């Protein structure tokens, strides 16, 4: 832990309007890429309460690991020591904060708690990447909570995903007007049930990156974790690296 850059921290929230769009895949890969390729102190904050996806992806020992449910009672006394116990250090000095597996441990979501929590994270990390399930937008008052500087929307290229993504974008535009956004169309090569024009008409927003689906990479990530993909010179890896660097370089502009 400990910030390496003197500049402000950047909080980038990843979300998608439909389950299985690849939101966790993208945030896990981009966090790993930034930890590998930059000197910034990176934190991945997984907000998926009740899901063990990030534990599985990064092969975390479930018994030993703490999660943000453990601090719901003491968040007002958050300090470096509490944070040190909560944060797990992964490969390439990527840091992660896990969600509680018990679904009723939602104390952190109260707006005053969440503000203290995020502020404390901003004090200790250069870049914080948040894996944010869309249903939390109906819980969290984003006007009152300073949880993101930038938002990455991940969508599949089918009509349901894209239409629902537009609804989510409208909601964010309404509560956080002018917030910087990236639009990522994932698995564009296998779910092309909507034409590029159709996509543009619904989204009404430029696409930042098209990420292909790659079966070997899916298998690799599931068996050996997200870091491994950066050993391969594949189109999907290049797209993820380019997107990671774009996000990184634009963060402090
Ligand atoms: N571009 C891709 N190439 C290969 N595999 C991918 C790609 N995108 C996603 N996957 C895989 O597809 C599956 C679903 O992705 P993921 O779990 O990231 O979706 P999600 O949006 O986080 O879903 P949830 O709603 O459950 O949180 C995972 O097995 C993931 O590894
Ligand atoms: Mg997920």
Short mmCIF file of C-alpha atoms and ligand atoms in Angstrom, two decimals:
data_model
loop_
_atom_site.label_atom_id
_atom_site.label_comp_id
_atom_site.label_asym_id
_atom_site.label_seq_id
_atom_site.Cartn_x
_atom_site.Cartn_y
_atom_site.Cartn_z
CA UNK A 1 0.00 0.00 0.00
CA UNK A 2 1.06 3.61 -0.28
CA UNK A 3 0.57 6.02 -3.13
CA UNK A 4 3.35 6.33 -5.67
CA UNK A 5 2.04 9.39 -7.49
CA UNK A 6 1.44 12.77 -5.92
CA UNK A 7 -1.52 13.49 -8.16
CA UNK A 8 -5.13 12.93 -7.16
CA UNK A 9 -6.34 9.34 -7.14
CA UNK A 10 -8.58 8.19 -9.91
CA UNK A 11 -11.63 6.02 -9.26
CA UNK A 12 -12.87 4.18 -12.33
CA UNK A 13 -16.10 2.29 -12.05
CA UNK A 14 -16.87 -0.65 -14.36
CA UNK A 15 -20.47 -1.64 -14.79
CA UNK A 16 -22.83 -3.32 -17.22
CA UNK A 17 -26.60 -3.42 -17.48
CA UNK A 18 -26.90 -7.15 -18.05
CA UNK A 19 -25.42 -10.16 -16.27
CA UNK A 20 -22.60 -12.00 -17.98
CA UNK A 21 -21.54 -9.08 -20.19
CA UNK A 22 -17.92 -9.45 -19.11
CA UNK A 23 -17.79 -6.60 -16.60
CA UNK A 24 -15.70 -8.61 -14.12
CA UNK A 25 -13.56 -10.03 -16.93
CA UNK A 26 -12.75 -6.49 -18.12
CA UNK A 27 -12.08 -4.96 -14.70
CA UNK A 28 -9.95 -7.94 -13.60
CA UNK A 29 -7.92 -7.88 -16.84
CA UNK A 30 -7.44 -4.11 -16.86
CA UNK A 31 -6.44 -4.03 -13.18
CA UNK A 32 -3.91 -6.80 -13.84
CA UNK A 33 -2.58 -5.00 -16.92
CA UNK A 34 -2.13 -1.71 -15.04
CA UNK A 35 -0.42 -3.49 -12.13
CA UNK A 36 1.94 -5.20 -14.58
CA UNK A 37 2.71 -2.30 -16.90
CA UNK A 38 2.65 0.82 -14.73
CA UNK A 39 4.24 1.93 -11.46
CA UNK A 40 0.93 3.20 -10.06
CA UNK A 41 -0.44 1.62 -6.92
CA UNK A 42 -3.57 -0.18 -8.14
CA UNK A 43 -6.58 -1.34 -6.13
CA UNK A 44 -9.38 -3.53 -7.44
CA UNK A 45 -12.53 -3.10 -5.36
CA UNK A 46 -15.09 -5.82 -6.00
CA UNK A 47 -18.57 -4.67 -4.95
CA UNK A 48 -20.37 -7.91 -5.92
CA UNK A 49 -21.72 -8.81 -2.49
CA UNK A 50 -22.54 -12.53 -2.34
CA UNK A 51 -20.35 -13.53 -5.29
CA UNK A 52 -17.05 -15.34 -5.21
CA UNK A 53 -16.00 -14.49 -8.80
CA UNK A 54 -12.94 -12.43 -7.89
CA UNK A 55 -11.81 -15.00 -5.30
CA UNK A 56 -11.99 -17.63 -8.04
CA UNK A 57 -10.30 -15.47 -10.68
CA UNK A 58 -7.35 -14.60 -8.45
CA UNK A 59 -7.27 -17.93 -6.57
CA UNK A 60 -7.78 -16.38 -3.13
CA UNK A 61 -7.93 -18.62 -0.07
CA UNK A 62 -11.54 -18.16 1.07
CA UNK A 63 -10.89 -18.97 4.72
CA UNK A 64 -8.01 -16.58 5.19
CA UNK A 65 -9.28 -13.61 3.24
CA UNK A 66 -11.07 -10.67 4.79
CA UNK A 67 -13.75 -8.69 3.01
CA UNK A 68 -15.43 -5.30 3.35
CA UNK A 69 -18.29 -6.91 5.31
CA UNK A 70 -15.77 -7.22 8.18
CA UNK A 71 -15.49 -3.46 8.54
CA UNK A 72 -19.15 -2.43 8.32
CA UNK A 73 -19.27 -1.69 12.06
CA UNK A 74 -15.96 0.17 12.23
CA UNK A 75 -15.88 2.08 8.99
CA UNK A 76 -16.02 5.40 10.87
CA UNK A 77 -12.67 4.51 12.45
CA UNK A 78 -11.05 3.52 9.15
CA UNK A 79 -7.34 4.11 9.19
CA UNK A 80 -4.22 2.69 7.56
CA UNK A 81 -4.09 -0.20 10.01
CA UNK A 82 -7.68 -1.31 9.35
CA UNK A 83 -7.07 -0.97 5.61
CA UNK A 84 -3.88 -3.01 5.79
CA UNK A 85 -5.83 -5.94 7.23
CA UNK A 86 -8.53 -5.63 4.61
CA UNK A 87 -6.44 -5.33 1.46
CA UNK A 88 -4.98 -8.44 -0.14
CA UNK A 89 -1.80 -8.24 -2.18
CA UNK A 90 -1.84 -10.26 -5.36
CA UNK A 91 0.76 -10.77 -8.10
CA UNK A 92 2.62 -7.75 -9.51
CA UNK A 93 1.54 -5.78 -6.45
CA UNK A 94 -2.09 -5.64 -7.53
CA UNK A 95 -4.22 -5.00 -4.46
CA UNK A 96 -7.76 -6.25 -4.03
CA UNK A 97 -10.65 -5.72 -1.62
CA UNK A 98 -13.15 -8.57 -1.68
CA UNK A 99 -16.93 -8.44 -1.19
CA UNK A 100 -18.59 -10.32 1.68
CA UNK A 101 -20.10 -13.66 0.66
CA UNK A 102 -22.98 -13.22 3.11
CA UNK A 103 -25.60 -11.20 1.25
CA UNK A 104 -26.87 -9.27 4.27
CA UNK A 105 -23.55 -7.59 5.03
CA UNK A 106 -24.38 -4.37 3.27
CA UNK A 107 -23.51 -1.81 5.98
CA UNK A 108 -20.79 -0.30 3.82
CA UNK A 109 -23.39 0.81 1.27
CA UNK A 110 -24.85 3.45 3.60
CA UNK A 111 -23.87 6.73 2.02
CA UNK A 112 -21.90 8.10 4.98
CA UNK A 113 -19.98 4.80 5.30
CA UNK A 114 -19.28 4.56 1.60
CA UNK A 115 -17.96 8.12 1.45
CA UNK A 116 -15.55 7.47 4.34
CA UNK A 117 -14.48 4.17 2.80
CA UNK A 118 -13.81 5.60 -0.68
CA UNK A 119 -12.03 8.63 0.75
CA UNK A 120 -9.73 6.36 2.74
CA UNK A 121 -9.00 4.31 -0.40
CA UNK A 122 -8.23 7.50 -2.33
CA UNK A 123 -5.67 8.38 0.34
CA UNK A 124 -3.80 5.11 -0.17
CA UNK A 125 -4.03 4.16 -3.84
CA UNK A 126 -3.31 5.90 -7.14
CA UNK A 127 -5.96 4.11 -9.18
CA UNK A 128 -9.03 2.36 -7.82
CA UNK A 129 -10.99 0.14 -10.22
CA UNK A 130 -14.46 -0.75 -8.99
CA UNK A 131 -16.44 -3.79 -10.19
CA UNK A 132 -19.95 -2.42 -9.71
CA UNK A 133 -23.07 -4.56 -10.27
CA UNK A 134 -25.77 -2.40 -11.86
CA UNK A 135 -28.43 -3.14 -9.22
CA UNK A 136 -26.38 -1.17 -6.69
CA UNK A 137 -27.33 2.00 -8.55
CA UNK A 138 -30.81 1.62 -7.09
CA UNK A 139 -29.29 1.38 -3.58
CA UNK A 140 -26.54 3.94 -3.72
CA UNK A 141 -27.33 7.60 -4.04
CA UNK A 142 -24.61 8.57 -6.51
CA UNK A 143 -25.37 12.25 -6.08
CA UNK A 144 -24.35 11.97 -2.43
CA UNK A 145 -21.57 9.43 -2.82
CA UNK A 146 -18.31 10.33 -4.49
CA UNK A 147 -17.61 6.84 -5.75
CA UNK A 148 -16.38 7.42 -9.31
CA UNK A 149 -14.50 9.89 -11.48
CA UNK A 150 -14.97 7.84 -14.63
CA UNK A 151 -17.31 5.08 -15.72
CA UNK A 152 -16.68 2.19 -18.07
CA UNK A 153 -19.84 0.62 -19.49
CA UNK A 154 -19.39 -2.94 -20.72
CA UNK A 155 -22.01 -4.34 -23.08
CA UNK A 156 -22.47 -7.32 -25.36
CA UNK A 157 -23.43 -6.40 -28.94
CA UNK A 158 -26.98 -7.79 -28.78
CA UNK A 159 -30.11 -5.67 -28.71
CA UNK A 160 -31.11 -6.38 -25.09
CA UNK A 161 -27.67 -5.64 -23.68
CA UNK A 162 -27.26 -2.48 -25.71
CA UNK A 163 -30.77 -1.16 -24.95
CA UNK A 164 -30.36 -1.81 -21.24
CA UNK A 165 -26.95 -0.19 -21.35
CA UNK A 166 -28.58 2.95 -22.76
CA UNK A 167 -31.00 3.01 -19.81
CA UNK A 168 -28.11 2.73 -17.36
CA UNK A 169 -26.22 5.48 -19.20
CA UNK A 170 -29.29 7.74 -19.05
CA UNK A 171 -29.50 7.16 -15.33
CA UNK A 172 -25.83 8.02 -14.81
CA UNK A 173 -26.13 11.08 -17.07
CA UNK A 174 -29.01 12.27 -14.92
CA UNK A 175 -27.30 11.80 -11.55
CA UNK A 176 -23.71 12.60 -12.58
CA UNK A 177 -23.95 14.92 -15.59
CA UNK A 178 -20.73 15.25 -17.54
CA UNK A 179 -18.90 12.34 -15.90
CA UNK A 180 -16.25 10.86 -18.24
CA UNK A 181 -17.38 7.63 -19.84
CA UNK A 182 -15.97 4.77 -21.85
CA UNK A 183 -18.08 2.37 -23.83
CA UNK A 184 -16.73 -1.15 -24.29
CA UNK A 185 -18.46 -3.60 -26.62
CA UNK A 186 -17.37 -7.07 -25.53
CA UNK A 187 -17.47 -10.34 -27.52
CA UNK A 188 -18.34 -8.38 -30.67
CA UNK A 189 -17.16 -11.26 -32.85
CA UNK A 190 -19.64 -13.85 -31.58
CA UNK A 191 -22.74 -11.88 -30.70
CA UNK A 192 -23.06 -9.63 -33.72
CA UNK A 193 -26.84 -9.80 -33.70
CA UNK A 194 -26.98 -6.04 -34.09
CA UNK A 195 -25.40 -4.07 -36.92
CA UNK A 196 -22.85 -1.35 -36.21
CA UNK A 197 -25.41 1.27 -37.29
CA UNK A 198 -28.07 -0.26 -35.03
CA UNK A 199 -25.59 -0.22 -32.18
CA UNK A 200 -24.69 3.43 -32.79
CA UNK A 201 -28.39 4.41 -33.02
CA UNK A 202 -29.23 2.90 -29.65
CA UNK A 203 -26.08 3.86 -27.77
CA UNK A 204 -25.81 7.41 -29.16
CA UNK A 205 -22.30 7.37 -27.80
CA UNK A 206 -18.98 6.51 -29.41
CA UNK A 207 -17.56 3.06 -28.71
CA UNK A 208 -14.14 3.27 -27.05
CA UNK A 209 -13.14 -0.35 -27.63
CA UNK A 210 -14.39 -3.52 -29.26
CA UNK A 211 -13.04 -6.56 -27.39
CA UNK A 212 -13.24 -9.93 -29.14
CA UNK A 213 -14.22 -13.16 -27.43
CA UNK A 214 -11.39 -15.67 -27.26
CA UNK A 215 -12.14 -19.16 -26.01
CA UNK A 216 -8.51 -19.98 -25.13
CA UNK A 217 -8.24 -16.79 -23.09
CA UNK A 218 -11.47 -17.59 -21.25
CA UNK A 219 -10.03 -21.00 -20.35
CA UNK A 220 -6.65 -19.52 -19.39
CA UNK A 221 -8.22 -16.85 -17.17
CA UNK A 222 -10.47 -19.39 -15.46
CA UNK A 223 -7.68 -21.86 -14.80
CA UNK A 224 -4.64 -19.65 -14.23
CA UNK A 225 -5.96 -16.13 -13.58
CA UNK A 226 -6.04 -12.85 -15.52
CA UNK A 227 -2.29 -12.08 -15.33
CA UNK A 228 -1.37 -14.99 -17.58
CA UNK A 229 -3.00 -13.54 -20.69
CA UNK A 230 -0.30 -10.87 -20.95
CA UNK A 231 2.21 -13.56 -21.94
CA UNK A 232 0.36 -14.07 -25.23
CA UNK A 233 0.44 -12.02 -28.35
CA UNK A 234 -3.23 -12.26 -29.31
CA UNK A 235 -5.72 -9.74 -30.66
CA UNK A 236 -7.81 -9.80 -27.48
CA UNK A 237 -4.73 -9.15 -25.34
CA UNK A 238 -3.67 -6.23 -27.50
CA UNK A 239 -7.18 -4.73 -27.32
CA UNK A 240 -7.19 -5.01 -23.52
CA UNK A 241 -3.69 -3.52 -23.23
CA UNK A 242 -4.62 -0.60 -25.51
CA UNK A 243 -7.79 0.10 -23.55
CA UNK A 244 -5.94 -0.11 -20.22
CA UNK A 245 -3.32 2.38 -21.39
CA UNK A 246 -5.93 4.73 -22.82
CA UNK A 247 -7.77 4.78 -19.49
CA UNK A 248 -4.48 5.22 -17.62
CA UNK A 249 -3.17 8.04 -19.78
CA UNK A 250 -6.44 9.96 -19.73
CA UNK A 251 -6.90 9.67 -15.99
CA UNK A 252 -4.98 12.72 -14.96
CA UNK A 253 -5.59 14.91 -18.00
N1 LIG B 1 -13.75 -11.10 -24.26
C1 LIG B 1 -13.78 -12.25 -23.58
N2 LIG B 1 -13.03 -13.33 -23.99
C2 LIG B 1 -13.08 -14.48 -23.30
N3 LIG B 1 -13.86 -14.70 -22.24
C3 LIG B 1 -14.62 -13.69 -21.80
C4 LIG B 1 -14.61 -12.42 -22.43
N4 LIG B 1 -15.48 -11.60 -21.75
C5 LIG B 1 -15.99 -12.34 -20.76
N5 LIG B 1 -15.49 -13.59 -20.77
C6 LIG B 1 -15.90 -14.71 -19.90
O1 LIG B 1 -17.33 -14.73 -19.96
C7 LIG B 1 -17.87 -15.09 -18.69
C8 LIG B 1 -18.80 -13.99 -18.18
O2 LIG B 1 -18.05 -12.83 -17.93
P1 LIG B 1 -18.08 -12.06 -16.53
O3 LIG B 1 -18.25 -12.99 -15.39
O4 LIG B 1 -16.92 -11.15 -16.53
O5 LIG B 1 -19.41 -11.22 -16.72
P2 LIG B 1 -20.08 -10.20 -15.68
O6 LIG B 1 -20.65 -9.10 -16.50
O7 LIG B 1 -19.11 -9.83 -14.63
O8 LIG B 1 -21.23 -11.12 -15.08
P3 LIG B 1 -22.02 -11.00 -13.67
O9 LIG B 1 -23.30 -10.35 -14.04
O10 LIG B 1 -22.19 -12.41 -13.23
O11 LIG B 1 -21.18 -10.19 -12.73
C9 LIG B 1 -16.67 -15.35 -17.79
O12 LIG B 1 -16.36 -16.72 -17.83
C10 LIG B 1 -15.56 -14.54 -18.45
O13 LIG B 1 -14.28 -15.05 -18.14
MG1 LIG B 2 -19.22 -9.93 -12.54
#
